[in-house]
CSV table of C-alpha atoms and ligand atoms in Angstrom, one decimal:
chain,number,residue,atom,x,y,z
A,15,MET,CA,82.0,61.5,105.1
A,16,GLN,CA,83.8,64.2,103.2
A,17,LYS,CA,83.3,67.7,104.4
A,18,GLU,CA,81.3,70.0,102.0
A,19,ARG,CA,83.4,72.5,100.0
A,20,TYR,CA,82.1,75.9,98.9
A,21,SER,CA,82.9,78.4,96.2
A,22,PHE,CA,81.5,81.9,95.6
A,23,ILE,CA,80.7,83.7,92.4
A,24,ILE,CA,80.1,87.4,92.6
A,25,LEU,CA,78.4,88.9,89.6
A,26,ALA,CA,79.7,92.4,88.8
A,27,ALA,CA,79.8,92.6,85.0
A,28,GLY,CA,76.6,94.5,84.6
A,29,LYS,CA,76.8,97.9,82.9
A,30,GLY,CA,75.2,99.6,85.9
A,31,THR,CA,73.6,102.1,83.5
A,32,ARG,CA,71.0,103.1,86.1
A,33,MET,CA,73.8,104.7,88.2
A,34,LYS,CA,74.5,107.2,85.3
A,35,SER,CA,78.2,107.3,86.2
A,36,ARG,CA,81.6,107.1,84.7
A,37,ARG,CA,82.6,105.0,87.7
A,38,PRO,CA,81.6,101.3,87.7
A,39,LYS,CA,78.6,100.7,89.9
A,40,VAL,CA,80.4,98.3,92.3
A,41,LEU,CA,83.1,100.8,93.0
A,42,HIS,CA,80.7,103.4,94.3
A,43,GLU,CA,81.3,103.7,98.0
A,44,VAL,CA,79.1,103.0,101.0
A,45,ALA,CA,80.5,104.0,104.4
A,46,GLY,CA,83.8,104.9,102.6
A,47,GLU,CA,84.3,101.5,101.0
A,48,PRO,CA,83.4,100.3,97.5
A,49,ILE,CA,80.3,98.1,97.3
A,50,ILE,CA,82.2,95.1,96.0
A,51,SER,CA,84.7,95.4,98.9
A,52,HIS,CA,81.9,94.9,101.5
A,53,ILE,CA,80.8,91.7,99.8
A,54,ILE,CA,84.3,90.2,99.5
A,55,SER,CA,85.1,91.2,103.1
A,56,THR,CA,81.9,89.5,104.3
A,57,ILE,CA,82.8,86.3,102.4
A,58,PHE,CA,86.4,86.4,103.9
A,59,SER,CA,85.0,86.8,107.4
A,60,ILE,CA,83.5,83.3,107.3
A,61,LYS,CA,86.6,81.7,105.8
A,62,LYS,CA,87.5,79.9,109.0
A,63,ARG,CA,84.0,78.4,109.3
A,64,ILE,CA,83.8,76.7,106.0
A,65,ASP,CA,86.0,74.9,103.5
A,66,LEU,CA,86.4,77.6,100.9
A,67,ASP,CA,87.7,76.8,97.5
A,68,LYS,CA,87.3,79.7,95.1
A,69,VAL,CA,86.0,83.3,95.1
A,70,VAL,CA,85.3,84.3,91.5
A,71,VAL,CA,84.3,87.8,90.5
A,72,VAL,CA,82.7,88.2,87.1
A,73,LEU,CA,83.6,91.5,85.4
A,74,GLY,CA,82.8,93.1,82.1
A,75,ASN,CA,85.2,94.0,79.4
A,76,GLU,CA,85.7,97.5,80.6
A,77,SER,CA,86.3,96.7,84.2
A,78,LYS,CA,90.0,97.3,84.6
A,79,GLU,CA,89.4,99.7,87.4
A,80,ILE,CA,87.5,97.1,89.4
A,81,GLU,CA,90.1,94.4,88.7
A,82,LEU,CA,92.9,96.7,89.9
A,83,PHE,CA,90.9,97.5,93.1
A,84,ILE,CA,90.4,93.9,93.8
A,85,LYS,CA,94.0,92.9,93.2
A,86,ASP,CA,95.3,95.8,95.3
A,87,ASN,CA,93.1,94.9,98.3
A,88,PHE,CA,92.4,91.2,98.3
A,89,ASP,CA,94.4,88.0,97.7
A,90,GLY,CA,93.1,84.8,96.2
A,91,ILE,CA,90.3,86.1,94.0
A,92,ASP,CA,89.8,84.8,90.5
A,93,ILE,CA,88.6,87.3,87.9
A,94,VAL,CA,86.5,86.1,85.0
A,95,ILE,CA,85.5,88.4,82.1
A,96,GLN,CA,82.0,88.2,80.7
A,97,LYS,CA,82.6,89.2,77.1
A,98,GLU,CA,79.1,90.6,76.4
A,99,GLN,CA,76.7,91.6,79.1
A,100,LEU,CA,74.0,89.2,78.2
A,101,GLY,CA,72.4,88.9,81.6
A,102,THR,CA,73.0,87.3,85.0
A,103,ALA,CA,72.8,83.7,83.6
A,104,ASP,CA,75.3,84.4,81.0
A,105,ALA,CA,77.6,86.0,83.7
A,106,VAL,CA,77.6,82.7,85.6
A,107,ILE,CA,78.1,80.7,82.4
A,108,SER,CA,81.3,82.6,81.9
A,109,THR,CA,82.8,80.9,85.0
A,110,LYS,CA,82.2,77.4,83.5
A,111,LYS,CA,85.8,76.7,82.8
A,112,ILE,CA,86.9,77.4,86.4
A,113,PHE,CA,84.2,75.1,87.7
A,114,LYS,CA,84.7,72.2,85.3
A,115,ASN,CA,84.0,68.9,87.2
A,116,TYR,CA,83.5,70.9,90.5
A,117,LYS,CA,82.0,68.8,93.2
A,118,GLY,CA,81.3,71.4,95.8
A,119,LYS,CA,78.5,73.9,96.4
A,120,ILE,CA,78.4,77.3,94.6
A,121,ILE,CA,77.0,80.4,96.3
A,122,VAL,CA,76.1,83.0,93.7
A,123,LEU,CA,76.0,86.6,94.9
A,124,CYS,CA,75.3,89.9,93.2
A,125,GLY,CA,78.0,92.5,93.3
A,126,ASP,CA,75.7,95.3,94.2
A,127,THR,CA,74.5,94.3,97.7
A,128,PRO,CA,76.8,96.1,100.2
A,129,LEU,CA,74.7,95.2,103.3
A,130,ILE,CA,75.1,91.5,102.8
A,131,SER,CA,75.6,89.9,106.2
A,132,ILE,CA,77.5,86.9,107.6
A,133,ASN,CA,74.1,85.5,108.8
A,134,LEU,CA,72.8,85.6,105.2
A,135,LEU,CA,75.8,83.7,103.9
A,136,LEU,CA,75.6,81.1,106.7
A,137,ASP,CA,71.8,80.7,106.0
A,138,LEU,CA,72.6,80.0,102.3
A,139,ILE,CA,75.3,77.5,103.4
A,140,LYS,CA,72.8,75.8,105.7
A,141,LEU,CA,70.2,75.8,102.9
A,142,SER,CA,72.7,74.0,100.6
A,143,ASN,CA,73.0,71.2,103.1
A,144,ASN,CA,69.3,70.4,102.8
A,145,TYR,CA,68.5,71.4,99.2
A,146,LYS,CA,70.3,70.9,95.9
A,147,ILE,CA,69.2,74.5,95.0
A,148,GLY,CA,68.1,77.3,97.3
A,149,LEU,CA,67.8,81.0,97.3
A,150,SER,CA,67.6,83.9,99.8
A,151,GLY,CA,64.4,85.8,99.8
A,152,PHE,CA,63.0,88.7,101.7
A,153,LYS,CA,59.7,90.5,102.2
A,154,ALA,CA,60.0,94.0,100.8
A,155,LYS,CA,58.2,97.1,101.9
A,156,ASN,CA,58.4,98.3,98.3
A,157,PRO,CA,59.1,95.3,96.1
A,158,PHE,CA,59.4,97.5,92.9
A,159,GLY,CA,62.4,96.4,90.7
A,160,TYR,CA,63.1,93.1,92.4
A,161,GLY,CA,62.3,89.7,91.0
A,162,ARG,CA,59.2,88.2,92.8
A,163,VAL,CA,59.3,84.7,94.3
A,164,ILE,CA,56.3,82.7,93.2
A,165,LEU,CA,55.2,80.0,95.6
A,166,ASN,CA,53.0,77.0,94.8
A,167,LYS,CA,50.0,76.0,96.9
A,168,PHE,CA,52.3,74.0,99.3
A,169,ILE,CA,54.3,77.2,99.9
A,170,LYS,CA,57.2,75.9,98.0
A,171,VAL,CA,59.2,78.0,95.5
A,172,LYS,CA,58.1,77.5,92.0
A,173,ALA,CA,59.7,80.4,90.0
A,174,ILE,CA,61.0,83.9,90.0
A,175,VAL,CA,59.4,86.5,87.8
A,176,GLU,CA,61.2,89.7,87.0
A,177,GLU,CA,59.5,93.1,87.4
A,178,SER,CA,59.4,93.7,83.7
A,179,ASP,CA,57.7,90.3,83.0
A,180,ALA,CA,55.4,90.3,86.1
A,181,SER,CA,51.6,90.5,85.7
A,182,SER,CA,49.7,93.0,87.7
A,183,PHE,CA,48.9,90.2,90.2
A,184,GLU,CA,52.5,89.1,90.5
A,185,LYS,CA,53.6,92.7,91.0
A,186,LYS,CA,51.6,92.7,94.2
A,187,ILE,CA,53.7,89.9,95.6
A,188,ASP,CA,56.1,91.2,98.3
A,189,LEU,CA,58.3,88.1,98.6
A,190,CYS,CA,61.4,89.1,96.6
A,191,ASN,CA,64.5,87.4,95.2
A,192,SER,CA,67.7,88.7,96.8
A,193,GLY,CA,69.7,87.5,93.7
A,194,MET,CA,71.7,85.1,96.0
A,195,TYR,CA,71.6,81.4,95.5
A,196,ALA,CA,73.3,78.2,96.9
A,197,ILE,CA,73.5,75.4,94.3
A,198,ASN,CA,75.2,72.1,93.8
A,199,GLY,CA,77.9,73.0,91.3
A,200,LYS,CA,77.1,70.3,88.7
A,201,LEU,CA,73.4,71.1,88.8
A,202,LEU,CA,74.0,74.9,88.4
A,203,PHE,CA,75.8,74.4,85.0
A,204,SER,CA,73.3,71.8,83.8
A,205,LEU,CA,70.4,74.1,84.5
A,206,LEU,CA,72.2,77.1,82.9
A,207,SER,CA,72.6,75.2,79.7
A,208,LYS,CA,68.8,75.2,79.4
A,209,VAL,CA,68.3,78.9,80.0
A,210,LYS,CA,66.9,80.8,77.0
A,211,LEU,CA,67.4,84.4,76.0
A,212,ASN,CA,64.7,86.7,77.3
A,213,THR,CA,63.9,88.5,74.0
A,214,LYS,CA,62.3,91.5,75.7
A,215,LYS,CA,65.6,92.5,77.4
A,216,ASN,CA,68.0,90.5,75.3
A,217,GLU,CA,69.3,88.9,78.4
A,218,MET,CA,69.6,85.5,79.9
A,219,TYR,CA,68.1,85.5,83.4
A,220,LEU,CA,69.8,83.5,86.2
A,221,THR,CA,66.4,83.5,87.9
A,222,ASP,CA,65.2,81.1,85.2
A,223,ILE,CA,67.2,78.2,86.8
A,224,ILE,CA,64.6,78.3,89.6
A,225,TYR,CA,61.8,77.6,87.2
A,226,LEU,CA,63.8,75.0,85.4
A,227,ALA,CA,64.7,73.2,88.6
A,228,ASN,CA,61.1,73.1,89.6
A,229,LYS,CA,60.1,71.7,86.2
A,230,GLU,CA,62.6,68.9,86.7
A,231,GLY,CA,61.0,68.1,90.1
A,232,ILE,CA,63.8,69.4,92.2
A,233,GLU,CA,62.7,70.9,95.5
A,234,ILE,CA,63.9,74.5,95.9
A,235,GLY,CA,64.8,75.8,99.4
A,236,ILE,CA,64.4,79.4,100.5
A,237,SER,CA,65.9,81.2,103.5
A,238,TYR,CA,64.0,84.3,104.6
A,239,ASN,CA,66.4,87.1,105.2
A,240,LYS,CA,66.1,90.8,106.1
A,241,GLU,CA,65.3,93.2,103.4
A,242,ILE,CA,68.3,95.5,104.1
A,243,GLU,CA,70.7,92.6,103.8
A,244,SER,CA,69.7,92.1,100.2
A,245,LEU,CA,69.4,95.8,99.2
A,246,GLY,CA,70.7,95.9,95.6
A,247,VAL,CA,72.1,99.2,94.6
A,248,ASN,CA,71.0,100.0,91.1
A,249,ASP,CA,70.8,103.8,91.1
A,250,ARG,CA,71.7,106.8,93.2
A,251,GLU,CA,68.6,106.4,95.3
A,252,GLY,CA,69.6,102.9,96.1
A,253,LEU,CA,73.1,104.1,97.0
A,254,ALA,CA,71.7,106.7,99.4
A,255,MET,CA,69.4,104.0,100.9
A,256,ALA,CA,72.4,101.6,101.4
A,257,GLU,CA,74.4,104.4,103.1
A,258,LYS,CA,71.5,105.2,105.4
A,259,GLU,CA,71.1,101.6,106.5
A,260,MET,CA,74.9,101.0,106.8
A,261,GLN,CA,75.2,104.1,109.1
A,262,ILE,CA,72.4,102.8,111.3
A,263,ILE,CA,74.5,99.6,111.7
A,264,LEU,CA,77.8,101.4,112.3
A,265,ARG,CA,76.3,103.9,114.9
A,266,LYS,CA,74.9,100.9,116.8
A,267,LYS,CA,78.3,99.2,116.7
A,268,ALA,CA,80.1,102.4,118.0
A,269,MET,CA,77.6,102.6,120.9
A,270,GLN,CA,78.1,98.9,121.7
A,271,LYS,CA,81.9,99.6,121.9
A,272,GLY,CA,81.2,102.2,124.6
A,273,ALA,CA,80.9,105.4,122.7
A,274,THR,CA,78.3,108.1,123.6
A,275,LEU,CA,76.6,109.6,120.6
A,276,ILE,CA,74.2,112.2,121.7
A,277,ALA,CA,72.7,112.6,118.2
A,278,PRO,CA,73.5,109.3,116.5
A,279,GLU,CA,71.5,110.1,113.4
A,280,THR,CA,73.9,113.0,112.6
A,281,VAL,CA,77.2,111.1,112.9
A,282,PHE,CA,78.7,109.4,109.9
A,283,PHE,CA,81.2,106.6,110.2
A,284,CYS,CA,83.3,104.7,107.7
A,285,LYS,CA,83.3,100.9,107.8
A,286,ASP,CA,86.9,100.9,109.1
A,287,THR,CA,86.4,103.6,111.9
A,288,LYS,CA,87.9,102.2,115.1
A,289,ILE,CA,86.3,103.5,118.3
A,290,SER,CA,87.3,102.7,121.9
A,291,LYS,CA,85.2,103.0,125.1
A,292,ASP,CA,84.3,106.2,126.7
A,293,VAL,CA,84.6,108.2,123.5
A,294,TYR,CA,82.1,111.0,123.3
A,295,ILE,CA,80.9,112.2,119.9
A,296,GLY,CA,78.8,115.3,119.6
A,297,PRO,CA,76.3,116.1,116.8
A,298,ASN,CA,77.3,116.4,113.1
A,299,VAL,CA,80.6,114.7,113.1
A,300,VAL,CA,81.9,113.0,109.9
A,301,PHE,CA,84.5,110.3,109.8
A,302,GLY,CA,86.4,109.5,106.6
A,303,PRO,CA,88.4,106.3,106.1
A,304,GLY,CA,91.3,105.3,108.3
A,305,VAL,CA,90.3,106.8,111.7
A,306,LYS,CA,91.3,105.3,115.0
A,307,ILE,CA,90.1,106.8,118.2
A,308,GLY,CA,91.5,106.0,121.7
A,309,GLU,CA,89.7,105.8,125.0
A,310,GLY,CA,88.2,108.8,126.6
A,311,VAL,CA,88.5,111.1,123.5
A,312,LYS,CA,85.9,113.8,123.2
A,313,ILE,CA,84.9,115.0,119.8
A,314,GLU,CA,82.6,118.1,119.9
A,315,ALA,CA,80.1,119.0,117.3
A,316,PHE,CA,80.8,119.6,113.5
A,317,CYS,CA,84.2,117.9,113.1
A,318,HIS,CA,85.5,116.3,110.0
A,319,ILE,CA,88.1,113.6,110.6
A,320,GLU,CA,89.9,111.4,108.0
A,321,GLY,CA,93.0,109.2,108.1
A,322,VAL,CA,93.8,110.2,111.6
A,323,THR,CA,94.9,108.4,114.8
A,324,ILE,CA,93.7,110.1,118.0
A,325,LYS,CA,95.1,108.7,121.2
A,326,LYS,CA,93.4,108.7,124.6
A,327,ASP,CA,91.8,111.6,126.3
A,328,CYS,CA,92.2,114.1,123.4
A,329,ILE,CA,89.6,116.9,123.0
A,330,ILE,CA,88.7,117.8,119.5
A,331,GLY,CA,86.5,120.6,118.1
A,332,PRO,CA,83.9,121.9,117.8
A,333,PHE,CA,84.5,122.6,114.1
A,334,ALA,CA,87.9,121.0,113.7
A,335,ARG,CA,89.1,119.4,110.5
A,336,LEU,CA,91.7,116.6,110.9
A,337,ARG,CA,93.2,115.4,107.6
A,338,PRO,CA,95.1,112.2,106.6
A,339,GLY,CA,98.5,111.4,108.1
A,340,THR,CA,97.7,113.2,111.4
A,341,VAL,CA,98.5,111.6,114.7
A,342,LEU,CA,97.4,113.2,118.0
A,343,GLU,CA,99.1,111.7,121.0
A,344,SER,CA,97.3,111.5,124.3
A,345,SER,CA,95.6,114.5,126.0
A,346,VAL,CA,96.1,116.8,122.9
A,347,LYS,CA,93.5,119.6,122.4
A,348,VAL,CA,92.6,120.7,118.9
A,349,GLY,CA,89.9,123.5,119.1
A,350,ASN,CA,87.6,125.3,116.9
A,351,PHE,CA,88.4,126.2,113.3
A,352,VAL,CA,91.7,124.4,113.4
A,353,GLU,CA,92.9,122.3,110.4
A,354,VAL,CA,95.6,119.7,110.9
A,355,LYS,CA,97.2,117.8,108.0
A,356,LYS,CA,99.9,115.1,108.0
A,357,SER,CA,101.2,116.2,111.4
A,358,LYS,CA,102.2,114.7,114.7
A,359,ILE,CA,101.0,116.6,117.7
A,360,LYS,CA,102.6,115.2,120.9
A,361,LYS,CA,101.3,114.6,124.4
A,362,GLY,CA,99.4,117.4,126.0
A,363,ALA,CA,100.0,120.0,123.3
A,364,LYS,CA,97.2,122.5,122.5
A,365,VAL,CA,96.1,124.1,119.2
A,366,ASN,CA,93.0,125.7,120.4
A,367,HIS,CA,91.8,128.3,117.9
A,368,LEU,CA,91.8,129.2,114.2
A,369,SER,CA,95.1,127.5,113.1
A,370,TYR,CA,96.5,125.6,110.2
A,371,ILE,CA,99.0,123.0,111.1
A,372,GLY,CA,100.5,121.1,108.1
A,373,ASP,CA,103.5,118.7,107.7
A,374,SER,CA,104.5,119.5,111.3
A,375,ASP,CA,105.9,117.8,114.3
A,376,ILE,CA,104.7,119.6,117.5
A,377,GLY,CA,106.4,118.6,120.8
A,378,ASN,CA,104.9,117.7,124.1
A,379,ASN,CA,102.9,120.4,125.9
A,380,VAL,CA,103.5,123.0,123.2
A,381,ASN,CA,100.9,125.8,123.2
A,382,VAL,CA,100.0,127.0,119.7
A,383,GLY,CA,98.2,130.4,120.0
A,384,ALA,CA,95.2,131.6,118.1
A,385,GLY,CA,95.6,132.1,114.4
A,386,VAL,CA,99.0,130.4,114.0
A,387,ILE,CA,99.8,129.2,110.5
A,388,THR,CA,102.4,126.8,109.4
A,389,CYS,CA,103.3,128.0,105.9
A,390,ASN,CA,104.2,124.6,104.5
A,391,TYR,CA,103.8,125.1,100.8
A,392,ASP,CA,106.1,127.4,98.8
A,393,GLY,CA,104.3,126.8,95.6
A,394,VAL,CA,106.5,123.9,94.6
A,395,ASN,CA,107.3,121.8,97.7
A,396,LYS,CA,105.6,120.9,100.9
A,397,ASN,CA,108.1,121.8,103.8
A,398,LYS,CA,108.2,120.7,107.4
A,399,THR,CA,107.8,122.6,110.6
A,400,LYS,CA,109.2,121.2,113.9
A,401,ILE,CA,108.5,122.6,117.3
A,402,GLY,CA,110.3,121.3,120.4
A,403,ASN,CA,108.7,120.3,123.7
A,404,ASN,CA,107.1,123.0,126.0
A,405,SER,CA,107.5,125.9,123.5
A,406,PHE,CA,104.9,128.6,123.2
A,407,ILE,CA,103.9,130.0,119.9
A,408,GLY,CA,102.1,133.4,120.3
A,409,SER,CA,98.9,134.3,118.5
A,410,ASN,CA,98.9,135.1,114.8
A,411,VAL,CA,102.4,133.7,114.1
A,412,SER,CA,103.4,132.5,110.6
A,413,LEU,CA,106.0,129.7,110.7
A,414,VAL,CA,107.5,129.7,107.2
A,415,ALA,CA,108.7,126.1,106.6
A,416,PRO,CA,111.1,124.5,106.5
A,417,ILE,CA,111.6,125.7,110.0
A,418,LYS,CA,112.6,124.5,113.4
A,419,VAL,CA,111.7,126.0,116.8
A,420,GLY,CA,113.6,124.4,119.7
A,421,SER,CA,112.2,123.3,123.0
A,422,ASP,CA,111.2,125.7,125.8
A,423,SER,CA,111.2,128.7,123.5
A,424,ILE,CA,108.7,131.5,122.9
A,425,ILE,CA,107.7,133.1,119.7
A,426,GLY,CA,106.1,136.6,120.1
A,427,ALA,CA,102.6,137.2,118.8
A,428,GLY,CA,102.3,138.4,115.2
A,429,SER,CA,105.8,137.2,114.1
A,430,VAL,CA,106.7,135.9,110.7
A,431,ILE,CA,109.4,133.3,111.5
A,432,THR,CA,111.7,132.4,108.7
A,433,LYS,CA,114.9,131.4,110.6
A,434,ASN,CA,115.3,128.5,113.0
A,435,VAL,CA,115.0,129.3,116.7
A,436,SER,CA,117.0,127.2,119.1
A,437,ASN,CA,116.1,126.0,122.6
A,438,ASN,CA,115.2,128.4,125.4
A,439,MET,CA,114.9,131.5,123.2
A,440,LEU,CA,112.4,134.3,122.7
A,441,ALA,CA,112.0,135.2,119.1
A,442,VAL,CA,110.0,138.2,118.0
A,443,GLU,CA,109.7,139.5,114.4
A,444,ARG,CA,107.6,142.7,114.4
A,445,ASN,CA,107.9,146.3,113.6
A,446,LYS,CA,108.3,148.6,116.5
A,447,GLN,CA,105.0,150.1,117.6
A,448,VAL,CA,104.6,153.8,117.0
A,449,THR,CA,102.4,155.7,119.4
A,450,VAL,CA,101.8,159.4,118.8
A,451,ARG,CA,99.3,161.8,120.4
A,452,LYS,CA,96.2,161.9,118.3
A,453,ARG,CA,95.1,165.2,116.7
A,454,ASN,CA,92.4,167.0,118.6
A,455,LYS,CA,89.2,167.4,116.7
A,456,LYS,CA,88.1,171.0,116.4
B,7,LIG,C1,68.6,90.9,89.9
B,7,LIG,C2,67.7,89.7,89.7
B,7,LIG,C3,66.4,90.0,90.6
B,7,LIG,C4,66.7,90.2,92.0
B,7,LIG,C5,67.8,91.4,92.1
B,7,LIG,C6,68.3,91.5,93.5
B,7,LIG,C7,68.1,88.7,87.6
B,7,LIG,C8,67.6,88.5,86.2
B,7,LIG,N1,67.3,89.4,88.4
B,7,LIG,O1,67.9,92.0,89.3
B,7,LIG,O2,65.5,88.8,90.5
B,7,LIG,O3,65.6,90.6,92.7
B,7,LIG,O4,68.9,91.1,91.2
B,7,LIG,O5,69.1,92.6,93.6
B,7,LIG,O6,69.0,88.0,87.9
B,7,LIG,N2,75.4,91.3,86.0
B,7,LIG,C9,76.5,90.7,85.3
B,7,LIG,N3,76.3,90.5,84.0
B,7,LIG,C10,75.2,90.9,83.3
B,7,LIG,C11,74.2,91.5,84.0
B,7,LIG,C12,74.3,91.7,85.4
B,7,LIG,O7,77.5,90.4,85.9
B,7,LIG,O8,75.1,90.7,82.1
B,7,LIG,C13,75.6,91.6,87.5
B,7,LIG,C14,75.5,93.0,87.9
B,7,LIG,O9,76.8,93.7,87.8
B,7,LIG,C15,74.9,93.0,89.3
B,7,LIG,C16,74.2,91.6,89.3
B,7,LIG,O10,74.6,90.9,88.2
B,7,LIG,O11,75.9,93.0,90.3
B,7,LIG,C17,72.7,91.8,89.2
B,7,LIG,O12,72.4,92.5,88.0
B,7,LIG,P1,71.4,93.8,88.1
B,7,LIG,O13,71.3,94.3,86.7
B,7,LIG,O14,71.6,94.6,89.2
B,7,LIG,O15,70.0,92.9,88.3
B,7,LIG,P2,68.7,93.4,89.0
B,7,LIG,O16,67.9,94.1,88.0
B,7,LIG,O17,69.0,94.1,90.2
B,8,LIG,MG1,70.7,94.9,91.1
């Protein structure tokens, strides 16, 4: 017997008007990643388990931004343009050419469900082995806004009714349509050819294929999935809800990897945050995209970390800001009110208090005193600061870049250093102190 083949259609051409945004809905981020990216990544993560033919994303006319994002980040995606946004059925119809004579199964997904899980996709695939048409449903705490799944007396799916068309009785139904379906390819387009325009909304509803299939005596399968997996982001409240749920998942994952989070509900991860074991994360820590944290790293309260690699046994914060392009080698300490940008701080170096380190290369075991500033920007260019191994930079020093301090050197506190300092030197730039006897008060 020939193995089943599968294709995916992701619908992302909707206007997303409820978001009230200049940015297309599916490019809004959840855990630092655009919504559409979560969906494509989840499909790609089951690539090895199924025979995957096509992944097609349906976009609207003004979706260049989404198209560029997809092309920059994923290979092998077909983009189809839905000329007019005439509803979810019309969006699927716009892929008709691609699926001419297609013999496989088609999984239709919505582009606005960032929490879609591998399990949900595998459930749809299983469903497609037993039914010509099936959908994923869920019991909602608050079903408002979702299409309701209507069952017949034998508890078989009969139809889906949209919120705006539902009677007051139907509105009480808490079994909702996730907007995700698994259908035999040929059947999908044959049912779509019979969908009529819903005149109330001037849209063709994809949900009508369920009613049409039932009318033709085709049994409809349903997989019962979790509500959060199907959470469709339609507005800013939905976005906040998706973020909340995603963070719960990511915090759990971090703890499963062996991290201690003493106040998990206050820590915010990105989808791509990489955590190792024995990492300690204090309260109110925020991770932006591109962070990798090595074993035994301690991050104290109120740190903001983005685009940074932190190697093992470093101690960060409290109140540190680590910005993109920063690499901290093992056992580095970055203390309170320290900002580090695009810099490499090597093994065992310390920047403990109130400093700005930008575009710098700081050697092994360097001690950077309190209040040290690398003056990296001259108003036009960003310039580099280099400090050799084992040097000591006194408190309140300004290092005016481009500048090099050799290894094993000392810079006296309060100096403004504008000339390079070679190895094994002591450099001080300071006015002589004047001390005079104070006048006696009468
Ligand atoms: C849809 C379903 C609803 C389901 C819910 C789940 C329909 C009619 N309703 O409602 O039953 O409970 O999803 O989240 O299908 N889109 C296009 N072209 C269009 C219109 C929409 O590509 O012309 C895309 C959107 O970009 C979106 C997806 O289809 O990603 C769903 O559209 P949306 O407007 O969010 O539908 P819902 O009202 O959420
Ligand atoms: Mg939606």
